[in-house]
XYZ file of C-alpha atoms in Angstrom:
515
model
C 3.526 5.374 27.175
C 0.077 4.384 25.913
C -2.862 5.624 27.959
C -6.230 3.921 27.463
C -9.057 6.408 27.167
C -12.651 5.446 27.938
C -14.513 3.739 25.138
C -17.483 5.500 23.665
C -20.362 4.545 21.416
C -19.817 5.219 17.747
C -22.723 4.987 15.255
C -22.237 2.285 12.654
C -23.222 2.624 8.996
C -26.103 0.207 9.543
C -27.608 2.459 12.243
C -26.398 0.361 15.174
C -23.572 1.443 17.431
C -20.251 -0.191 18.091
C -17.772 0.424 20.850
C -14.465 1.811 19.638
C -11.563 1.885 22.119
C -9.823 5.243 22.213
C -6.062 4.881 22.760
C -3.833 7.906 23.167
C -0.366 7.371 21.752
C 0.857 10.942 22.129
C 0.574 13.848 19.672
C 1.400 13.157 16.027
C 5.093 13.370 15.142
C 6.732 14.316 11.822
C 6.915 10.666 10.766
C 3.202 10.202 11.510
C 2.308 13.193 9.346
C 4.417 11.770 6.503
C 2.790 8.331 6.809
C -0.748 9.726 6.757
C -0.304 12.614 4.356
C -2.085 10.882 1.470
C -4.969 9.758 3.685
C -5.465 13.208 5.224
C -5.300 14.797 1.773
C -7.907 12.353 0.459
C -10.275 12.953 3.361
C -9.975 16.730 3.123
C -9.943 17.212 -0.651
C -11.254 14.109 -2.440
C -13.989 13.316 0.112
C -14.580 17.001 0.848
C -14.706 16.548 4.605
C -14.399 19.524 6.916
C -11.288 19.899 9.029
C -13.194 18.822 12.142
C -14.474 15.724 10.324
C -10.938 14.878 9.225
C -9.704 15.254 12.802
C -12.465 12.974 14.078
C -11.808 10.223 11.495
C -8.056 10.298 12.123
C -8.541 10.241 15.881
C -11.167 7.484 16.040
C -10.074 5.195 13.196
C -6.292 5.656 13.182
C -5.496 6.855 16.732
C -3.895 9.944 15.194
C -4.039 12.878 17.601
C -3.342 16.480 16.583
C -4.869 19.880 17.352
C -6.670 22.054 14.821
C -3.718 24.438 14.845
C -1.324 21.584 14.071
C -3.477 20.561 11.096
C -3.592 24.118 9.749
C 0.174 24.520 10.039
C 0.675 21.238 8.217
C -1.906 22.146 5.529
C -0.047 25.400 4.831
C 3.248 23.532 4.654
C 1.760 21.048 2.179
C -0.039 23.775 0.211
C -3.302 21.963 0.888
C -6.318 24.132 0.089
C -9.758 23.242 -1.199
C -9.965 26.352 -3.350
C -7.461 27.057 -6.088
C -5.020 29.868 -5.275
C -3.967 32.577 -7.703
C -0.361 31.323 -7.874
C -1.612 27.800 -8.662
C -3.912 29.038 -11.434
C -1.089 31.114 -12.875
C 1.224 28.103 -13.001
C -1.504 25.918 -14.534
C -2.174 28.511 -17.246
C 1.536 28.832 -18.049
C 2.145 25.094 -18.264
C -0.996 24.360 -20.248
C -0.276 27.275 -22.591
C 3.252 26.033 -23.354
C 1.951 22.559 -24.107
C -0.930 23.855 -26.245
C 1.552 25.923 -28.296
C 3.231 22.728 -29.498
C -0.039 20.874 -30.036
C -0.072 18.793 -26.861
C -3.228 17.952 -24.955
C -2.919 18.312 -21.189
C -4.275 16.861 -18.000
C -3.374 18.794 -14.828
C -2.947 17.779 -11.202
C -2.535 19.873 -8.054
C -1.338 17.782 -5.084
C -2.433 14.680 -6.989
C -5.950 16.094 -7.543
C -7.093 16.304 -11.160
C -7.985 19.847 -12.261
C -10.008 19.896 -15.467
C -10.596 22.825 -17.829
C -14.093 23.457 -16.472
C -12.729 24.131 -13.000
C -10.113 26.539 -14.342
C -12.723 28.371 -16.399
C -15.036 28.563 -13.383
C -12.237 30.125 -11.309
C -11.467 32.730 -14.003
C -15.158 33.526 -14.415
C -15.843 33.987 -10.683
C -12.543 35.402 -9.414
C -12.821 38.688 -7.530
C -11.241 41.886 -8.955
C -8.538 41.817 -6.265
C -7.612 38.207 -7.020
C -7.659 38.929 -10.777
C -5.103 41.712 -10.246
C -2.957 39.317 -8.195
C -3.184 36.709 -10.943
C -2.196 39.251 -13.620
C 0.751 40.430 -11.483
C 2.019 36.862 -11.080
C 1.681 36.136 -14.802
C 3.520 39.344 -15.717
C 6.344 38.583 -13.291
C 5.667 41.606 -11.095
C 4.784 39.497 -8.055
C 7.050 36.706 -6.771
C 5.676 33.611 -5.049
C 6.383 33.058 -1.362
C 8.224 29.983 -0.080
C 5.005 28.112 0.681
C 3.586 29.082 -2.698
C 6.704 27.848 -4.496
C 6.430 24.504 -2.693
C 2.790 24.319 -3.741
C 3.708 25.088 -7.363
C 6.175 22.199 -7.316
C 3.196 19.889 -6.688
C 1.561 20.946 -9.988
C 1.868 18.488 -12.857
C 0.735 18.902 -16.454
C 1.160 15.930 -18.750
C -0.341 14.134 -21.730
C -3.459 12.158 -20.733
C -2.851 8.408 -20.434
C -5.295 5.867 -21.850
C -7.485 4.558 -19.063
C -6.672 0.921 -18.197
C -9.450 -1.605 -18.109
C -10.414 -1.957 -14.457
C -10.217 -5.414 -12.910
C -13.460 -6.620 -11.363
C -12.939 -6.058 -7.628
C -15.790 -6.445 -5.171
C -16.638 -3.144 -3.563
C -16.947 -4.666 -0.137
C -15.585 -7.749 1.572
C -17.204 -9.353 4.565
C -15.329 -8.132 7.623
C -16.019 -7.377 11.297
C -17.957 -4.176 11.899
C -18.730 -3.877 8.182
C -15.325 -2.328 7.431
C -14.896 -1.170 3.855
C -11.687 -3.160 3.589
C -10.690 -2.693 -0.063
C -10.993 1.098 0.047
C -9.320 1.374 3.430
C -6.401 -0.856 2.550
C -5.703 0.790 -0.790
C -5.526 4.123 1.021
C -3.255 2.667 3.711
C -0.963 1.233 1.025
C -0.646 4.642 -0.628
C 0.078 6.249 2.751
C 2.751 3.638 3.398
C 4.527 4.236 0.073
C 4.215 8.021 0.208
C 5.397 8.161 3.817
C 8.424 5.948 3.107
C 9.575 8.186 0.257
C 8.836 11.410 2.171
C 10.857 10.162 5.140
C 13.702 9.025 2.815
C 13.423 5.430 4.055
C 13.574 4.261 0.447
C 16.127 5.607 -1.980
C 15.929 6.352 -5.701
C 18.932 5.785 -7.969
C 20.184 8.068 -10.778
C 17.881 6.378 -13.303
C 14.888 6.837 -10.955
C 15.110 3.145 -10.105
C 14.048 2.024 -6.643
C 17.102 0.803 -4.723
C 16.747 -2.493 -2.852
C 19.354 -3.088 -0.123
C 21.711 -6.036 -0.468
C 20.910 -9.001 1.781
C 23.039 -11.859 2.975
C 20.237 -14.339 2.245
C 16.748 -14.513 0.779
C 14.072 -15.353 3.342
C 11.502 -16.332 0.681
C 13.299 -19.450 -0.631
C 12.771 -21.294 2.687
C 9.041 -20.578 2.418
C 8.864 -22.428 -0.906
C 10.931 -25.220 0.616
C 8.659 -25.442 3.659
C 5.634 -25.818 1.406
C 7.192 -28.812 -0.369
C 8.321 -30.354 2.927
C 4.755 -30.317 4.262
C 3.455 -31.825 1.012
C 6.051 -34.604 1.173
C 5.277 -35.500 4.785
C 8.313 -33.895 6.454
C 6.188 -32.003 8.963
C 8.862 -31.528 11.635
C 11.376 -30.198 9.111
C 8.711 -27.969 7.584
C 7.991 -26.310 10.917
C 11.706 -25.849 11.610
C 12.001 -24.159 8.230
C 9.039 -21.908 9.093
C 10.727 -20.898 12.366
C 13.906 -19.861 10.542
C 11.759 -18.033 7.992
C 10.003 -16.051 10.715
C 13.337 -15.064 12.267
C 14.642 -13.797 8.905
C 11.343 -12.001 8.303
C 11.816 -10.103 11.558
C 15.187 -8.797 10.318
C 13.659 -7.683 7.005
C 10.837 -5.883 8.804
C 13.235 -4.108 11.145
C 15.168 -2.732 8.153
C 11.927 -1.514 6.518
C 13.016 -3.003 3.206
C 10.878 -1.729 0.260
C 10.225 -5.352 -0.722
C 8.749 -6.200 2.677
C 5.030 -5.958 1.888
C 5.190 -7.824 -1.427
C 7.372 -10.574 0.031
C 5.114 -10.955 3.065
C 2.139 -11.444 0.727
C 4.030 -14.003 -1.396
C 5.050 -15.918 1.734
C 1.459 -15.799 2.947
C 0.280 -17.249 -0.367
C 2.719 -20.151 -0.154
C 1.755 -20.947 3.440
C -1.986 -20.710 2.740
C -1.437 -23.557 0.241
C 0.730 -25.591 2.636
C -1.782 -26.602 5.280
C -4.428 -25.328 7.683
C -3.317 -22.628 10.081
C 0.098 -21.878 8.522
C -0.952 -18.757 6.635
C -2.858 -17.531 9.666
C 0.272 -18.034 11.791
C 2.332 -15.765 9.534
C -0.441 -13.180 9.474
C -0.749 -13.157 13.271
C 3.040 -12.947 13.569
C 3.139 -10.008 11.116
C 0.377 -8.252 13.016
C 2.088 -8.573 16.405
C 5.620 -7.916 15.155
C 4.640 -4.793 13.184
C 3.025 -3.339 16.300
C 6.226 -3.916 18.291
C 8.589 -2.662 15.574
C 6.547 0.254 14.201
C 3.797 1.042 16.712
C -0.003 0.862 16.424
C -0.368 3.817 14.042
C 2.029 2.648 11.357
C 0.366 1.849 7.976
C 1.838 -1.652 7.845
C 0.382 -2.571 11.224
C -2.990 -1.126 10.211
C -2.824 -3.113 6.975
C -2.026 -6.400 8.720
C -4.860 -5.698 11.177
C -7.377 -5.354 8.319
C -5.963 -8.370 6.513
C -6.126 -10.434 9.702
C -9.875 -9.744 9.968
C -10.681 -10.394 6.296
C -13.123 -13.118 5.318
C -11.057 -16.304 4.628
C -13.052 -16.991 1.465
C -11.950 -13.627 0.012
C -8.362 -13.548 1.267
C -6.667 -14.401 -2.073
C -8.527 -11.752 -4.060
C -7.942 -9.262 -1.268
C -4.168 -9.852 -1.078
C -3.904 -9.610 -4.865
C -5.588 -6.218 -4.759
C -3.162 -5.009 -2.066
C -0.116 -6.185 -4.032
C -1.244 -4.564 -7.278
C -2.058 -1.329 -5.454
C 1.389 -1.357 -3.830
C 3.232 -1.962 -7.122
C 1.246 0.807 -8.831
C 2.065 3.240 -6.009
C 5.771 2.384 -6.273
C 5.757 2.860 -10.046
C 4.273 6.327 -9.690
C 7.383 7.429 -7.793
C 10.148 5.176 -9.157
C 11.126 2.726 -11.866
C 10.906 -0.975 -11.057
C 12.927 -3.503 -13.037
C 10.712 -5.430 -15.475
C 12.253 -8.749 -14.366
C 11.399 -7.936 -10.747
C 7.796 -7.228 -11.717
C 7.636 -10.390 -13.841
C 8.813 -12.510 -10.905
C 6.216 -10.924 -8.620
C 3.388 -11.449 -11.110
C 4.296 -15.131 -11.564
C 4.340 -15.583 -7.786
C 0.938 -13.867 -7.555
C -0.434 -16.218 -10.213
C 0.965 -19.289 -8.447
C -0.718 -18.205 -5.202
C -4.062 -17.515 -6.941
C -3.728 -13.779 -6.243
C -4.082 -12.980 -9.947
C -5.947 -14.466 -12.904
C -3.899 -16.008 -15.708
C -5.243 -13.646 -18.383
C -4.297 -10.619 -16.252
C -0.791 -11.961 -15.603
C -0.316 -12.646 -19.308
C -1.460 -9.129 -20.194
C 0.910 -7.356 -17.794
C 3.806 -9.637 -18.784
C 3.271 -8.819 -22.444
C 3.286 -5.119 -21.588
C 6.618 -5.527 -19.765
C 8.043 -7.387 -22.754
C 6.869 -4.697 -25.187
C 8.565 -1.996 -23.095
C 11.862 -3.903 -22.977
C 11.841 -4.666 -26.698
C 11.215 -0.999 -27.459
C 14.380 -0.111 -25.536
C 16.438 -2.578 -27.560
C 14.992 -1.633 -30.962
C 17.385 -0.742 -33.838
C 19.106 2.582 -33.251
C 18.915 2.331 -29.470
C 22.304 2.601 -27.659
C 21.253 -0.094 -25.175
C 22.763 -3.363 -26.387
C 24.051 -4.773 -23.133
C 23.926 -8.534 -22.720
C 21.911 -8.209 -19.501
C 19.078 -6.607 -21.431
C 18.920 -9.590 -23.770
C 18.781 -11.939 -20.768
C 15.944 -9.906 -19.267
C 14.011 -10.033 -22.549
C 14.562 -13.790 -22.824
C 13.346 -14.304 -19.258
C 10.122 -12.354 -19.747
C 9.542 -13.976 -23.150
C 9.763 -17.304 -21.346
C 7.103 -16.199 -18.847
C 4.767 -14.905 -21.584
C 5.124 -18.089 -23.623
C 4.598 -20.231 -20.534
C 1.404 -18.446 -19.549
C 0.057 -18.728 -23.087
C 0.899 -22.381 -23.716
C 1.735 -24.327 -20.552
C 0.174 -22.830 -17.433
C -2.172 -25.322 -15.704
C -1.635 -27.891 -18.470
C -1.266 -31.603 -17.489
C 2.339 -31.562 -18.783
C 3.461 -28.385 -16.981
C 5.961 -30.092 -14.651
C 7.552 -31.888 -17.624
C 8.072 -28.546 -19.366
C 9.496 -27.050 -16.157
C 12.006 -29.906 -15.880
C 13.033 -29.296 -19.489
C 13.604 -25.617 -18.674
C 15.836 -26.609 -15.757
C 18.058 -28.459 -18.233
C 18.036 -25.604 -20.767
C 18.859 -22.934 -18.144
C 21.818 -24.926 -16.801
C 24.920 -22.738 -16.797
C 23.021 -19.840 -18.409
C 20.412 -18.199 -16.172
C 20.382 -19.141 -12.464
C 17.228 -17.066 -11.909
C 15.237 -19.083 -14.430
C 16.810 -22.347 -13.279
C 15.828 -21.866 -9.636
C 12.337 -20.664 -10.524
C 11.812 -23.646 -12.860
C 13.051 -26.133 -10.263
C 10.492 -24.906 -7.738
C 7.822 -24.709 -10.450
C 8.444 -28.353 -11.371
C 8.013 -29.399 -7.721
C 4.898 -27.245 -7.333
C 3.148 -28.582 -10.445
C 4.006 -32.288 -10.152
C 0.784 -33.108 -8.208
C -1.400 -31.544 -10.940
C 0.551 -32.718 -14.018
C -1.668 -35.730 -14.667
C 0.060 -36.603 -17.945
C 3.346 -37.207 -16.101
C 3.588 -40.697 -14.620
C 5.465 -41.557 -11.431
C 8.411 -43.206 -13.233
C 8.824 -40.205 -15.510
C 8.588 -37.901 -12.472
C 11.407 -39.862 -10.783
C 13.606 -39.488 -13.860
C 12.895 -35.737 -13.957
C 13.653 -35.377 -10.237
C 16.981 -37.212 -10.478
C 17.995 -35.053 -13.419
C 16.962 -31.799 -11.689
C 18.659 -32.902 -8.469
C 21.993 -33.338 -10.262
C 21.694 -29.908 -11.897
C 20.727 -28.161 -8.636
C 23.681 -29.804 -6.862
C 25.992 -28.581 -9.596
C 24.588 -25.053 -9.820
C 23.554 -24.284 -6.223
C 25.336 -26.841 -4.026
C 24.403 -30.018 -2.166
C 22.751 -28.204 0.751
C 20.860 -25.499 -1.104
C 17.120 -25.184 -0.385
C 16.119 -26.117 -3.939
C 18.470 -29.129 -3.949
C 17.344 -30.589 -0.635
C 13.662 -29.948 -1.371
C 14.010 -31.855 -4.645
C 15.564 -34.717 -2.669
C 12.552 -34.780 -0.301
C 10.128 -34.953 -3.235
C 12.153 -37.709 -4.919
C 11.847 -40.064 -1.943
C 8.075 -39.706 -1.963
C 7.774 -40.718 -5.621
C 10.176 -43.618 -5.138
C 8.010 -44.875 -2.315
C 4.896 -44.460 -4.450
C 6.173 -46.937 -7.090
C 7.403 -49.446 -4.512
C 11.136 -48.655 -4.664
C 11.207 -48.600 -0.869
C 14.892 -49.401 -0.261
C 15.944 -46.697 -2.717
C 13.531 -44.295 -1.052
C 15.034 -45.068 2.369
C 18.520 -44.281 1.067
C 17.303 -40.969 -0.400
C 15.476 -40.106 2.828
C 18.626 -40.766 4.885
C 20.611 -38.572 2.488
C 17.954 -35.856 2.878
C 18.096 -35.977 6.694
C 21.917 -35.773 6.661
C 21.889 -32.718 4.430
C 18.946 -31.194 6.271
C 20.903 -30.422 9.445
C 23.496 -28.577 7.358
C 20.741 -26.598 5.628
C 19.203 -25.438 8.908
C 22.611 -24.642 10.422
C 23.487 -22.522 7.395
C 20.162 -20.710 7.442
C 20.409 -20.026 11.174
C 23.750 -18.237 10.875
C 23.468 -14.420 10.996
C 23.950 -12.450 7.818
C 27.454 -11.222 7.175
């Protein structure tokens, strides 16, 4: 039961005061602690806030209620201390010493916090005689670590420093109600979401450290792409019916807490933002309300949708792109993601204007380099699937370098549909949708040529995916529009009737529950 507490005045950064409703949702549970572990750690260690300040921020901004004793118990369990402990210093010295002996440079982290050499030297210089004896006893093996200390030691990482990536220009603040610092807040919420999901074992890691995605009976994102084309081609009623089915499937994905949920929601939002006024906002409002029902008001996803819902519309694309990149980076810190999965996401981000072309090309090239290194001479990995993955990413890199946003892009996409026939259904489906998406901006492609391309792609989609597949029927809807444009009205009427006949079968098939 949620009990509304009286509102009180809270000073705003600008010096004014705003009213913040205080809602009590019960004391924090184990799942809440897991979801907010990264945020609490950041507030306490990185931002150097006192425990009372941390409690206030969590209570007022995240409706997270816990007593001081509960925090201290949890801090001990996590091994969370502002000052280095003797057992931590001992472990850092051992690990760094072993690496130095073989000529390796080291960067060290304790609970994700970077510990440089100056801090270690400061500790050794200032440590009390009693603590120095404890440190010497641990190093000599005379003193064993306790259970809590062993758990803390497990959080210590020493590795070779990585080259610093070039930061993308991201605005420090976005216009938002109450002057919220949306980028910083949302990046922290994303990290809490990923960390909490792994801590609670909601997401599973395979033997090769690969993130495991559950099998689904159907893909809810394909209908979003179809809906976009239906709106463009004037099939408004069918477009809205497709959106309704999409929302129903989205609810099932959210209930399962699929690891692909956040990325897919952002991709769907991008497609709907380009489809017409109010459609993207509808999905965002639906996500906001549904996440509150499914997860509750304190869940990171609901908090994220709440911030996104209040973002300035003029900044929404850049903002969503930042969230998606932050999410993918957080996942990659704890698991391996398939390069082809990442490539597909980056292309979708580019198509939705969530990412600049030069950035997409750079990350794609990096994925390709990693895959080619695996398949270099002498490597045992020679499986045919690896070659297909390399070919797919090479296609994306070449496309971004030579064809993206060119006036002949749809022509090249139609050619790829033909070339992928019977070889790579992933590339074929992607290219079919890419041809439809880029036809309006491919100024070098005339209407008659577009009709020829559409007929050819329609035949291939029917052969590869079936007569009532989303890609097939959407191609049919686009074909009738171009036929009408060049005055082939009777032919267009026949195609439209064919579309409407197939359309009922498409919706019936999509509406059936997964098996």
